[in-house]
PDB file of C-alpha atoms in Angstrom:
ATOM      1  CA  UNK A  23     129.324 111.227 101.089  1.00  0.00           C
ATOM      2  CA  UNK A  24     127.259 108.819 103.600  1.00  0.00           C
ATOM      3  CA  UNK A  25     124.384 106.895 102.514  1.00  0.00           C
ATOM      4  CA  UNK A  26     120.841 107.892 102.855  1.00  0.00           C
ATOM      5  CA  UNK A  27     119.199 107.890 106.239  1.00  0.00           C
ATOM      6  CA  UNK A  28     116.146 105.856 104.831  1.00  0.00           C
ATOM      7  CA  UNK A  29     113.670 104.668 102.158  1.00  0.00           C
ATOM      8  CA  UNK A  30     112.250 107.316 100.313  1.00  0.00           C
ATOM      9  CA  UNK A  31     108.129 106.728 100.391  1.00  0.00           C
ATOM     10  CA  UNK A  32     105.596 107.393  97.127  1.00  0.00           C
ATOM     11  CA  UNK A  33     106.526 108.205  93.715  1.00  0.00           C
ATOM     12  CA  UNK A  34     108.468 111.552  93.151  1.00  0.00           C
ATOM     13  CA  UNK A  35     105.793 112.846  91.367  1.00  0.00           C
ATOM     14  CA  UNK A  36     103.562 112.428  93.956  1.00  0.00           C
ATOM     15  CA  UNK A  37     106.031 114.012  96.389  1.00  0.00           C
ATOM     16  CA  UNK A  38     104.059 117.094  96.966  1.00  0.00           C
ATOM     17  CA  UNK A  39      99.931 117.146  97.307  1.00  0.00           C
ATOM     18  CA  UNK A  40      99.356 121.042  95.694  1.00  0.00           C
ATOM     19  CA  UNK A  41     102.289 120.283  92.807  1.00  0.00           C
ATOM     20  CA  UNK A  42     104.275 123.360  93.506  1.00  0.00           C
ATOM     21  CA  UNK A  43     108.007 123.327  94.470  1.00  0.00           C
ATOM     22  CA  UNK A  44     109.559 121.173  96.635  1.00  0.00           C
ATOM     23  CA  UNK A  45     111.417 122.436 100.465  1.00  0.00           C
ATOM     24  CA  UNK A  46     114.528 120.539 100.871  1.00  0.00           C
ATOM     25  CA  UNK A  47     112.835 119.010 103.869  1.00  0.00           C
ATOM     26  CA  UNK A  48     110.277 117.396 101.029  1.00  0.00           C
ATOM     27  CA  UNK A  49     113.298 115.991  98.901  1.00  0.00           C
ATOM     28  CA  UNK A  50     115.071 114.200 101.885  1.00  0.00           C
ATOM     29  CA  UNK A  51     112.113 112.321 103.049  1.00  0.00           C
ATOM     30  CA  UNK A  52     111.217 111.187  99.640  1.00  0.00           C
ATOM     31  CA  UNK A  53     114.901 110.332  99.198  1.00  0.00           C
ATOM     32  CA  UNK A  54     116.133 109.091 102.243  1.00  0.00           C
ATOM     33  CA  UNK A  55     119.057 111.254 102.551  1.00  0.00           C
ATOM     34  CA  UNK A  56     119.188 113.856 105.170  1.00  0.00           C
ATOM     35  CA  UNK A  57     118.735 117.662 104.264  1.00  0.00           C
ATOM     36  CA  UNK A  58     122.442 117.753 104.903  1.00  0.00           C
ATOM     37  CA  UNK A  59     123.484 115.201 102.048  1.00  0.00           C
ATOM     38  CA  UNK A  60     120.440 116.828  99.989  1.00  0.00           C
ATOM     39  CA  UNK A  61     122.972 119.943 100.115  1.00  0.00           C
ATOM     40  CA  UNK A  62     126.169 118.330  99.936  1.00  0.00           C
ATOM     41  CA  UNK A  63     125.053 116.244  96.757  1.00  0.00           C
ATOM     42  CA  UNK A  64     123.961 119.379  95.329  1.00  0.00           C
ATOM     43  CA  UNK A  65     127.018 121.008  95.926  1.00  0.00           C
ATOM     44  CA  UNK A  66     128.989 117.978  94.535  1.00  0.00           C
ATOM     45  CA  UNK A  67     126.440 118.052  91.696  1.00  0.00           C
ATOM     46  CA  UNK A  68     124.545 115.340  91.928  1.00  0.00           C
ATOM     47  CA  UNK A  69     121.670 117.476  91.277  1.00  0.00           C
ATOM     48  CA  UNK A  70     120.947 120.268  89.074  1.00  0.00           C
ATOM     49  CA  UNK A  71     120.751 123.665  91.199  1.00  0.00           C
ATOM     50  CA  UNK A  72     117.716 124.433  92.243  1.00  0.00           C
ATOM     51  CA  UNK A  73     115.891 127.547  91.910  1.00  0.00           C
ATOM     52  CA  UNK A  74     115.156 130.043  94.660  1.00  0.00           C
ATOM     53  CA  UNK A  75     111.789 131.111  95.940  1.00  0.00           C
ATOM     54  CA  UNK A  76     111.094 134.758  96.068  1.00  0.00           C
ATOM     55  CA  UNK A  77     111.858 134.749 100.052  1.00  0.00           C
ATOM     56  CA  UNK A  78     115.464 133.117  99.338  1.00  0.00           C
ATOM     57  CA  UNK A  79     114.916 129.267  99.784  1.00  0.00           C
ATOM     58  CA  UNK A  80     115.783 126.194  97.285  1.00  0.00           C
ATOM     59  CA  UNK A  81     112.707 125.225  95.608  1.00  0.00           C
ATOM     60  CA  UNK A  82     113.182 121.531  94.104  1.00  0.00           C
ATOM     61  CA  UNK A  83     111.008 119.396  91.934  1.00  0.00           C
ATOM     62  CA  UNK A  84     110.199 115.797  91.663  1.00  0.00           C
ATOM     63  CA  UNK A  85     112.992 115.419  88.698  1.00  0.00           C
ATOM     64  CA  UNK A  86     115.362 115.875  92.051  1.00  0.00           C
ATOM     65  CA  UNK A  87     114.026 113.501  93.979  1.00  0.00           C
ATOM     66  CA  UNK A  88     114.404 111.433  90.838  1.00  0.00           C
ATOM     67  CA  UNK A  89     117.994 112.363  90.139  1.00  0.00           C
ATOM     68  CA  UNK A  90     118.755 111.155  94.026  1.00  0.00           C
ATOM     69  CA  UNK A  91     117.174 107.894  94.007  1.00  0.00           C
ATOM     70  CA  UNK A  92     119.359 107.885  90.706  1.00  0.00           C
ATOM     71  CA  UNK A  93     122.097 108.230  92.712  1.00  0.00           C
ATOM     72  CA  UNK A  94     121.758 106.484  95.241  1.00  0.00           C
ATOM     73  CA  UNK A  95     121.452 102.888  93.412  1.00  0.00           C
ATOM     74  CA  UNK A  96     124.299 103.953  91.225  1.00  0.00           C
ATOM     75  CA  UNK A  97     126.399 104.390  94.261  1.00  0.00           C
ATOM     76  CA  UNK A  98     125.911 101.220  95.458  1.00  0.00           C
ATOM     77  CA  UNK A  99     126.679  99.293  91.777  1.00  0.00           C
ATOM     78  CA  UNK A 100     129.718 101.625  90.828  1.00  0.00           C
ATOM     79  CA  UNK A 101     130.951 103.508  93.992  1.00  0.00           C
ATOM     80  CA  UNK A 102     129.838 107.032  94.986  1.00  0.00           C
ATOM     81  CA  UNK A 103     132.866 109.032  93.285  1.00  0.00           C
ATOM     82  CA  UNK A 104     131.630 107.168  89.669  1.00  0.00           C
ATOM     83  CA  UNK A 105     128.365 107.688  90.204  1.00  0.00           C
ATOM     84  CA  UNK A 106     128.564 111.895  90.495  1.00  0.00           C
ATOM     85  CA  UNK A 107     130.325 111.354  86.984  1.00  0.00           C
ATOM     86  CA  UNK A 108     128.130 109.153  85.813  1.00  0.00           C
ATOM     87  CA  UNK A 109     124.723 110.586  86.607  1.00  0.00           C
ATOM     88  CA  UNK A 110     125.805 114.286  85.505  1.00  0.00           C
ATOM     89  CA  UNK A 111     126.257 112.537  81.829  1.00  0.00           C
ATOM     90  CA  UNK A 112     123.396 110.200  81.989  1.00  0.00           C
ATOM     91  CA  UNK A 113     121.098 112.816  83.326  1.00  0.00           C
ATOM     92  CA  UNK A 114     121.751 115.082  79.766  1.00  0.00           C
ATOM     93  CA  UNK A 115     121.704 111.972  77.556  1.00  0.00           C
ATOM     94  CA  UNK A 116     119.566 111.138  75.426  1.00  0.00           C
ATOM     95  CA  UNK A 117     117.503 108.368  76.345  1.00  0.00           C
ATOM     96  CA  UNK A 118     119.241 105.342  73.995  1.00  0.00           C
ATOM     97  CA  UNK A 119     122.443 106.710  75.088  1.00  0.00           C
ATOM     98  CA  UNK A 120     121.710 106.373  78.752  1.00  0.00           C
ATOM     99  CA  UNK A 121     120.303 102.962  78.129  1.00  0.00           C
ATOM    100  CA  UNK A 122     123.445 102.087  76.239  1.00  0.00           C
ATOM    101  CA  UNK A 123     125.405 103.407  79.766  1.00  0.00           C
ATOM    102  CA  UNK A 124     123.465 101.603  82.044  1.00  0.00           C
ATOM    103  CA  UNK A 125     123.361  98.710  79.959  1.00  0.00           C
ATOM    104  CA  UNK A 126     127.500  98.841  80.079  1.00  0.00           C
ATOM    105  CA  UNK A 127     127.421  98.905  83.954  1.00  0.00           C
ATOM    106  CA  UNK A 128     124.803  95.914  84.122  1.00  0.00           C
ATOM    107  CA  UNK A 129     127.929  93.759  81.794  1.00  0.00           C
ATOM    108  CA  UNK A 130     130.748  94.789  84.016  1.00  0.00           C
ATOM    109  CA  UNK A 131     129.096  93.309  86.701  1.00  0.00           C
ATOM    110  CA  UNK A 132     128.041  89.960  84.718  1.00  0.00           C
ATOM    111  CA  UNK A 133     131.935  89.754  83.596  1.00  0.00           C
ATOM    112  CA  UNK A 134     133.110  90.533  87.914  1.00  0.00           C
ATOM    113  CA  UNK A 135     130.307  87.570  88.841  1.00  0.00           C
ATOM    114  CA  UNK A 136     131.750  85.192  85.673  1.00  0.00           C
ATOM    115  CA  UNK A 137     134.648  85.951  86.730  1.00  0.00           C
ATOM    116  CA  UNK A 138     133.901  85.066  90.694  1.00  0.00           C
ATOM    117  CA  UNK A 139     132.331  82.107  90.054  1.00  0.00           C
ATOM    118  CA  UNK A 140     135.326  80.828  87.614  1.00  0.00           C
ATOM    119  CA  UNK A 141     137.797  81.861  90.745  1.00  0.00           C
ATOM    120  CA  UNK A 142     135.190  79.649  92.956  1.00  0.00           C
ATOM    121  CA  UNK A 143     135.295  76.500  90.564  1.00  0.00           C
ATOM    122  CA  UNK A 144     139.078  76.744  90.534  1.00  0.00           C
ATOM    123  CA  UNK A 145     139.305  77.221  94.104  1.00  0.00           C
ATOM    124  CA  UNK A 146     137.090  74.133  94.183  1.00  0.00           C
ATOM    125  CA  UNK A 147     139.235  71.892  92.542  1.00  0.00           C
ATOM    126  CA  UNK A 148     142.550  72.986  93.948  1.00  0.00           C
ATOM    127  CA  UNK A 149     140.914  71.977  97.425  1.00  0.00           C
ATOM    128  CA  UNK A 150     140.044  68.539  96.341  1.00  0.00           C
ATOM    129  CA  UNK A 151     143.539  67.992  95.232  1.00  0.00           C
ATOM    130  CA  UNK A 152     144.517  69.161  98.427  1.00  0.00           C
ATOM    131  CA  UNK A 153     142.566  66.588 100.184  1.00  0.00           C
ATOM    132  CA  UNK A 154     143.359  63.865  97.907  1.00  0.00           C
ATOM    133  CA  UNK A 155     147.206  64.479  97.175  1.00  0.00           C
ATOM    134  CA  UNK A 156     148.105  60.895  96.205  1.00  0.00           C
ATOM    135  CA  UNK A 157     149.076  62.245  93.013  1.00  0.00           C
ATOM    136  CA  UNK A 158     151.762  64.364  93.591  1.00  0.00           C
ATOM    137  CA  UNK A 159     154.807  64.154  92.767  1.00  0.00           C
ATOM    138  CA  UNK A 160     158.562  66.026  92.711  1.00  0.00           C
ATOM    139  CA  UNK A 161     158.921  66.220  89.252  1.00  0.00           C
ATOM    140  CA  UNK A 162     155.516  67.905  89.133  1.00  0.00           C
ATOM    141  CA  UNK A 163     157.474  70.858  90.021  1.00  0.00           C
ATOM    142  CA  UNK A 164     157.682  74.090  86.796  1.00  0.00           C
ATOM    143  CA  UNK A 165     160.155  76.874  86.028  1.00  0.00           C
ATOM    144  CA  UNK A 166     158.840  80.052  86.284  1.00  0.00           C
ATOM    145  CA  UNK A 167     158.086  80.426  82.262  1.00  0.00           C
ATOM    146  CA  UNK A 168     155.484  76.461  82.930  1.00  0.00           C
ATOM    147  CA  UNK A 169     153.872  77.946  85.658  1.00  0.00           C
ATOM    148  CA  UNK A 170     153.210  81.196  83.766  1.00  0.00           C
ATOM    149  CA  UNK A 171     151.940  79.536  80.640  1.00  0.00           C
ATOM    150  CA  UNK A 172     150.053  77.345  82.870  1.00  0.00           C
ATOM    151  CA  UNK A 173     148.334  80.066  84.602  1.00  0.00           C
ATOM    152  CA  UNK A 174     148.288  82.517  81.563  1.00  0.00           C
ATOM    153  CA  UNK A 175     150.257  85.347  83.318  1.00  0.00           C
ATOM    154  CA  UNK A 176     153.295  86.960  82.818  1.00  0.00           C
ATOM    155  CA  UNK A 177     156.066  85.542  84.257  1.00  0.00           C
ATOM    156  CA  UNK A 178     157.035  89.395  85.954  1.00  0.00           C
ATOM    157  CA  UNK A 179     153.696  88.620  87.694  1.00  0.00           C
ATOM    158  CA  UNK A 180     154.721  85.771  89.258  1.00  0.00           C
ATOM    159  CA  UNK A 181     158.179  87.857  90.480  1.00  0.00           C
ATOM    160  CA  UNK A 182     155.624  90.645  91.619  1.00  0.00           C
ATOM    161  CA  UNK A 183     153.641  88.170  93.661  1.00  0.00           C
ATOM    162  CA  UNK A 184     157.100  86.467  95.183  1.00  0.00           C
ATOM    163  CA  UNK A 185     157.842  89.821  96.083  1.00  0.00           C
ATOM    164  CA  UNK A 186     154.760  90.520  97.800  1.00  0.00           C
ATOM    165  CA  UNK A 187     154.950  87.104  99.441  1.00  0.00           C
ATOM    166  CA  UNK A 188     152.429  85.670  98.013  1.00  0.00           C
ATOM    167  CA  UNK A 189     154.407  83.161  96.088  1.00  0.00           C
ATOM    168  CA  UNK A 190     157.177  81.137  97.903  1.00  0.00           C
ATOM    169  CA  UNK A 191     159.984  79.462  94.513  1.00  0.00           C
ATOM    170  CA  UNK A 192     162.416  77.273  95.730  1.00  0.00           C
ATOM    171  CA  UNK A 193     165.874  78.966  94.401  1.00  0.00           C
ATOM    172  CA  UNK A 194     168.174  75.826  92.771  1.00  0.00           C
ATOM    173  CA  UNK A 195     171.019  75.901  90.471  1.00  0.00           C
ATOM    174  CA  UNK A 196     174.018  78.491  90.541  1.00  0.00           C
ATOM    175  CA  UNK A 197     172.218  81.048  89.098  1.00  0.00           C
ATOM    176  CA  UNK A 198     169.604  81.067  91.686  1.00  0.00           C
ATOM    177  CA  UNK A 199     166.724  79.987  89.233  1.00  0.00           C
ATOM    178  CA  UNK A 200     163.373  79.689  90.525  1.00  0.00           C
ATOM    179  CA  UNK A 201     161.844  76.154  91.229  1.00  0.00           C
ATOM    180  CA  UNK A 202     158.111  75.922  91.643  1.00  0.00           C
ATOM    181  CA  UNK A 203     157.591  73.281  93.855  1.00  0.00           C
ATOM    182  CA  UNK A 204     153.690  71.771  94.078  1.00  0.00           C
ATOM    183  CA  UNK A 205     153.011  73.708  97.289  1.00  0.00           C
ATOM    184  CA  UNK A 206     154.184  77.120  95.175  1.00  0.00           C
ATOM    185  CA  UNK A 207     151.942  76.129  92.288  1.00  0.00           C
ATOM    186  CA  UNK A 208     149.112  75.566  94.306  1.00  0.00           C
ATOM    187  CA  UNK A 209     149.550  78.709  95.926  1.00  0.00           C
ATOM    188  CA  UNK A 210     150.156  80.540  92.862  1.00  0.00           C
ATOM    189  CA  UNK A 211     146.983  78.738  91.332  1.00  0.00           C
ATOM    190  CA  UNK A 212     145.118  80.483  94.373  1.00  0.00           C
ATOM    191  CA  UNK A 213     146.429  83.542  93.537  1.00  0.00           C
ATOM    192  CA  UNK A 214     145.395  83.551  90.353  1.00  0.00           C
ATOM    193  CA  UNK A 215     141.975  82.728  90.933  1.00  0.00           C
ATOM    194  CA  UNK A 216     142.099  85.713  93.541  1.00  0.00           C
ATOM    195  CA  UNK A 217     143.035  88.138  91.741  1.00  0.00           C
ATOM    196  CA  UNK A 218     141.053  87.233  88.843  1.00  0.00           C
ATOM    197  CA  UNK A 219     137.741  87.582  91.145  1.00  0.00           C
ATOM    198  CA  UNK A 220     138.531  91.535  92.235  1.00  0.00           C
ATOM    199  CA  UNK A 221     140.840  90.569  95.471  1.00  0.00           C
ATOM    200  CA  UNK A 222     143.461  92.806  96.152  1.00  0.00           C
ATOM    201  CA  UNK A 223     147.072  92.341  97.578  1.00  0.00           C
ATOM    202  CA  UNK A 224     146.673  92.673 100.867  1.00  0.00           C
ATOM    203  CA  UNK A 225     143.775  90.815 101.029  1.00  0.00           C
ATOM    204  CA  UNK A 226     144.937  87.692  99.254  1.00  0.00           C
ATOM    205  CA  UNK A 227     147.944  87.689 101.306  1.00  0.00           C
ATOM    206  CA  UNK A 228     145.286  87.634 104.353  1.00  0.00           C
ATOM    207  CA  UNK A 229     143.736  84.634 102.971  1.00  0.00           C
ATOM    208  CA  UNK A 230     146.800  82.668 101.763  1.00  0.00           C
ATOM    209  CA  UNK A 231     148.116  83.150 105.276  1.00  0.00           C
ATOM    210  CA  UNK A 232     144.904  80.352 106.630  1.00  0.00           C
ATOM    211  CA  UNK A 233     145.911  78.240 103.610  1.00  0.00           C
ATOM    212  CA  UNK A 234     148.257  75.786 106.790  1.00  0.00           C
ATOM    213  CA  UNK A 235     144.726  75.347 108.077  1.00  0.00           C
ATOM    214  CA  UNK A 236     143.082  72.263 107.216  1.00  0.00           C
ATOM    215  CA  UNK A 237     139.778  74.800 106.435  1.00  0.00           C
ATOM    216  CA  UNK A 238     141.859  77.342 104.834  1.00  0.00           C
ATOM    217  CA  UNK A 239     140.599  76.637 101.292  1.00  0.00           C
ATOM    218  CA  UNK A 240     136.826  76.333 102.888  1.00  0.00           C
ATOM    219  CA  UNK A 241     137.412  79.972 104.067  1.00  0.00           C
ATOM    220  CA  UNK A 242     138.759  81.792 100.924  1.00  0.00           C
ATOM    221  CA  UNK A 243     135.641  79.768  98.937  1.00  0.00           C
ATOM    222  CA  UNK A 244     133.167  81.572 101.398  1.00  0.00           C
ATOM    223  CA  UNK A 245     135.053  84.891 100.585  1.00  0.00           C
ATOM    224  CA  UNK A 246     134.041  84.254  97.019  1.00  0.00           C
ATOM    225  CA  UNK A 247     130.787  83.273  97.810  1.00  0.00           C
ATOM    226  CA  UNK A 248     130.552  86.657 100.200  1.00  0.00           C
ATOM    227  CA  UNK A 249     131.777  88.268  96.637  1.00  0.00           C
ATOM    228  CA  UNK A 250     129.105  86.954  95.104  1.00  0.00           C
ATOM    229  CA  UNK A 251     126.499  88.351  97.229  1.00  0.00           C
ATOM    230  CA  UNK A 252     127.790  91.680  96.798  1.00  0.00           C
ATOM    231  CA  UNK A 253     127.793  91.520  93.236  1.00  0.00           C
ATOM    232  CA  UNK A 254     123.928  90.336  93.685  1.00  0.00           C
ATOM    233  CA  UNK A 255     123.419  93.684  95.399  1.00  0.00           C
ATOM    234  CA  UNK A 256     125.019  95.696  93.095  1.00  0.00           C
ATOM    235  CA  UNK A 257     123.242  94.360  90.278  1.00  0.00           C
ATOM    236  CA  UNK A 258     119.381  94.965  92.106  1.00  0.00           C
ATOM    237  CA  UNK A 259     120.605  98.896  92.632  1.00  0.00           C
ATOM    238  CA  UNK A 260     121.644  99.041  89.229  1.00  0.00           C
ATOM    239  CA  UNK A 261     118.426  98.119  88.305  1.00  0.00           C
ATOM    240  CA  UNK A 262     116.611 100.524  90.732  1.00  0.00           C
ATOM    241  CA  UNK A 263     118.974 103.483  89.415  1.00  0.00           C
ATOM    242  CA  UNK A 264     118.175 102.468  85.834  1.00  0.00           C
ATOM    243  CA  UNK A 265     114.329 102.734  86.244  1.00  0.00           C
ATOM    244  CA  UNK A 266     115.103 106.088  88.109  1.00  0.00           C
ATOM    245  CA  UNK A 267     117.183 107.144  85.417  1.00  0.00           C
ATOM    246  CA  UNK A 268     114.512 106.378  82.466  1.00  0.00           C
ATOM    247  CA  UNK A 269     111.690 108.000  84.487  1.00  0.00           C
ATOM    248  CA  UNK A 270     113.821 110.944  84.996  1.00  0.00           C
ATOM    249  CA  UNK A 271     114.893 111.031  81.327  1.00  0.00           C
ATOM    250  CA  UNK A 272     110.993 110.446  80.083  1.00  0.00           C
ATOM    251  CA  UNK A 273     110.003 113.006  82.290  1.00  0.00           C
ATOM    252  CA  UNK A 274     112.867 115.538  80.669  1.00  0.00           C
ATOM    253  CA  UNK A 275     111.282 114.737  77.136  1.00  0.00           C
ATOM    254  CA  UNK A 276     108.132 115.514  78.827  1.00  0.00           C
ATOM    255  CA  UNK A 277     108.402 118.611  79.472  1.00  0.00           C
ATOM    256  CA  UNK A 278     110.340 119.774  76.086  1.00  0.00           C
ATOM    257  CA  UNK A 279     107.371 118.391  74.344  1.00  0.00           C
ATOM    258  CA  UNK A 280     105.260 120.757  76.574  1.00  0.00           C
ATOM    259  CA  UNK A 281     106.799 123.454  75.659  1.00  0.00           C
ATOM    260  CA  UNK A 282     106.565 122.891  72.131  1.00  0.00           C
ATOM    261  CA  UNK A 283     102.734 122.087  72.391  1.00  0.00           C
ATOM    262  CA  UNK A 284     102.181 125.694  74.371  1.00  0.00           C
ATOM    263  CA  UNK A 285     104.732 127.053  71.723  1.00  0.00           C
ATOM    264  CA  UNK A 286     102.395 126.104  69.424  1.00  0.00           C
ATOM    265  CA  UNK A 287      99.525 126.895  70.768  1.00  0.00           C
ATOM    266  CA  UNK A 288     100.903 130.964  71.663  1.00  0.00           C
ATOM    267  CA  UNK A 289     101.663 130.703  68.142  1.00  0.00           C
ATOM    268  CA  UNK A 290      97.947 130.475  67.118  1.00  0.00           C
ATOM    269  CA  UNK A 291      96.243 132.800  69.260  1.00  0.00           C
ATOM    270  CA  UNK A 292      98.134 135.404  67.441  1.00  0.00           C
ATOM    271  CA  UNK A 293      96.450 134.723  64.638  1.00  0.00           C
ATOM    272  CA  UNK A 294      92.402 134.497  64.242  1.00  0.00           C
ATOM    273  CA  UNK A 295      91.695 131.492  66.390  1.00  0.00           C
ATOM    274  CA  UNK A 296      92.166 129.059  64.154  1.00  0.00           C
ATOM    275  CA  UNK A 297      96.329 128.782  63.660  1.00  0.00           C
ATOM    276  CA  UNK A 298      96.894 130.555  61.051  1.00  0.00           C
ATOM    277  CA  UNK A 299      98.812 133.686  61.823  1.00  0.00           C
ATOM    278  CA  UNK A 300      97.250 137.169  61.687  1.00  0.00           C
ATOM    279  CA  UNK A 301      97.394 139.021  58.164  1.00  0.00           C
TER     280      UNK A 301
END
């Protein structure tokens, strides 16, 4: 499912003048999707069905609108295939339980940005050494089981990695034991900061293939920092699809105590005026 077409203009309660259903034209120009996606995300789901006019057409309401905006800033925090799931259950929850959800979401992202800027500060210091390798030596070299305590991975990770290339052991002794030479850690040290930030295989190998460059380190730091700025973007549409989300849910709650008022209310005029029911 594309993106919308454009910003959605006004408040969705203020999406039509006399108050009365909405056309699908109506809900993809306060939306910015097209009256295409408006279909397609309601096939999918994304929003409730609507109802039908007498003469045959969808007639939506400004809980639709809401439900799309919804949608739209969950796609861009989670991905569009989590945010179908997600909205179907937040749009039934209760409203603590949907703060609870969102609230989740908004922590994954602080742990992917921690996480980011950890891979950026290791990144950083494995470039100085590289510029300033005066104090390296042979014997700084590890067996696979130092390098994985050192890095706090399994040593079957670092055999994964060396069989995805990413990792280059020297092979020494009869039984063909693996040496990790300083170039190997530091790759493997890149790696792990890598992987750690959200990169996957084929794009770490991408990156450790500029590491021969003198600015190879420079580039994989700016593909953090590019990381980063996603992450920022995320988060702000998370936001957005949270207020959508509470004004939706408010508005829910809204109407259920509406009906209970005029519940109430048809209760007592069958009665004498004044509540009590009729004798």
């Amino acid at each position: 499912m594309g993106g919308p077409t454009g910003q959605g203009a006004g408040s969705a309660q203020g999406d039509t003048a006399a108050g009365g259903p909405l056309r699908t034209r109506d809900v993809a120009e306060a939306s910015g999707y097209s009256v295409q996606q408006v279909r397609d995300l309601e096939r999918l789901g994304v929003l409730p069905p609507a109802q039908r006019s007498p003469n045959g057409y969808r007639a939506y309401s400004p809980a639709h609108v809401l439900a799309l905006r919804a949608y739209r800033g969950l796609a861009i925090a989670v991905g569009p295939v989590p945010a179908r799931r997600l909205l179907g259950q937040l749009r039934a929850a209760p409203l603590a339980e949907a703060a609870a959800a969102v609230g989740e979401l908004h922590a994954g992202i602080a742990r992917e940005r921690a996480d980011a800027l950890h891979a950026q500060d290791a990144l950083r210091a494995i470039r100085d050494e590289a510029r300033s390798p005066a104090g390296e030596r042979p014997d700084d070299a590890m067996t696979i089981t130092q390098l994985a305590d050192a890095l706090r991975v399994r040593p079957s990770t670092l055999r994964f990695w060396e069989q995805e290339r990413l990792v280059a052991p020297e092979r020494v002794t009869s039984l063909r034991a693996r040496r990790y030479g300083v170039a190997a850690v530091r790759q493997a040290r890149v790696v792990t900061a890598l992987r750690a930030a959200g990169h996957g295989i084929p794009e770490v190998r991408e990156l450790l293939g500029t590491l021969h460059r003198l600015d190879g380190l420079d580039d994989t730091h700016r593909v953090l920092a590019r990381r980063l700025d996603r992450l920022a973007v995320r988060g702000v549409a998370l936001l957005r699809a949270g207020s959508d989300l509470a004004e939706l849910i408010d508005g829910r709650a809204g109407q259920g105590r509406g009906s209970q008022g005029a519940a109430s209310a048809g209760g007592g005029s069958a009665g004498d005026g004044s509540g009590r029911p009729a004798a």
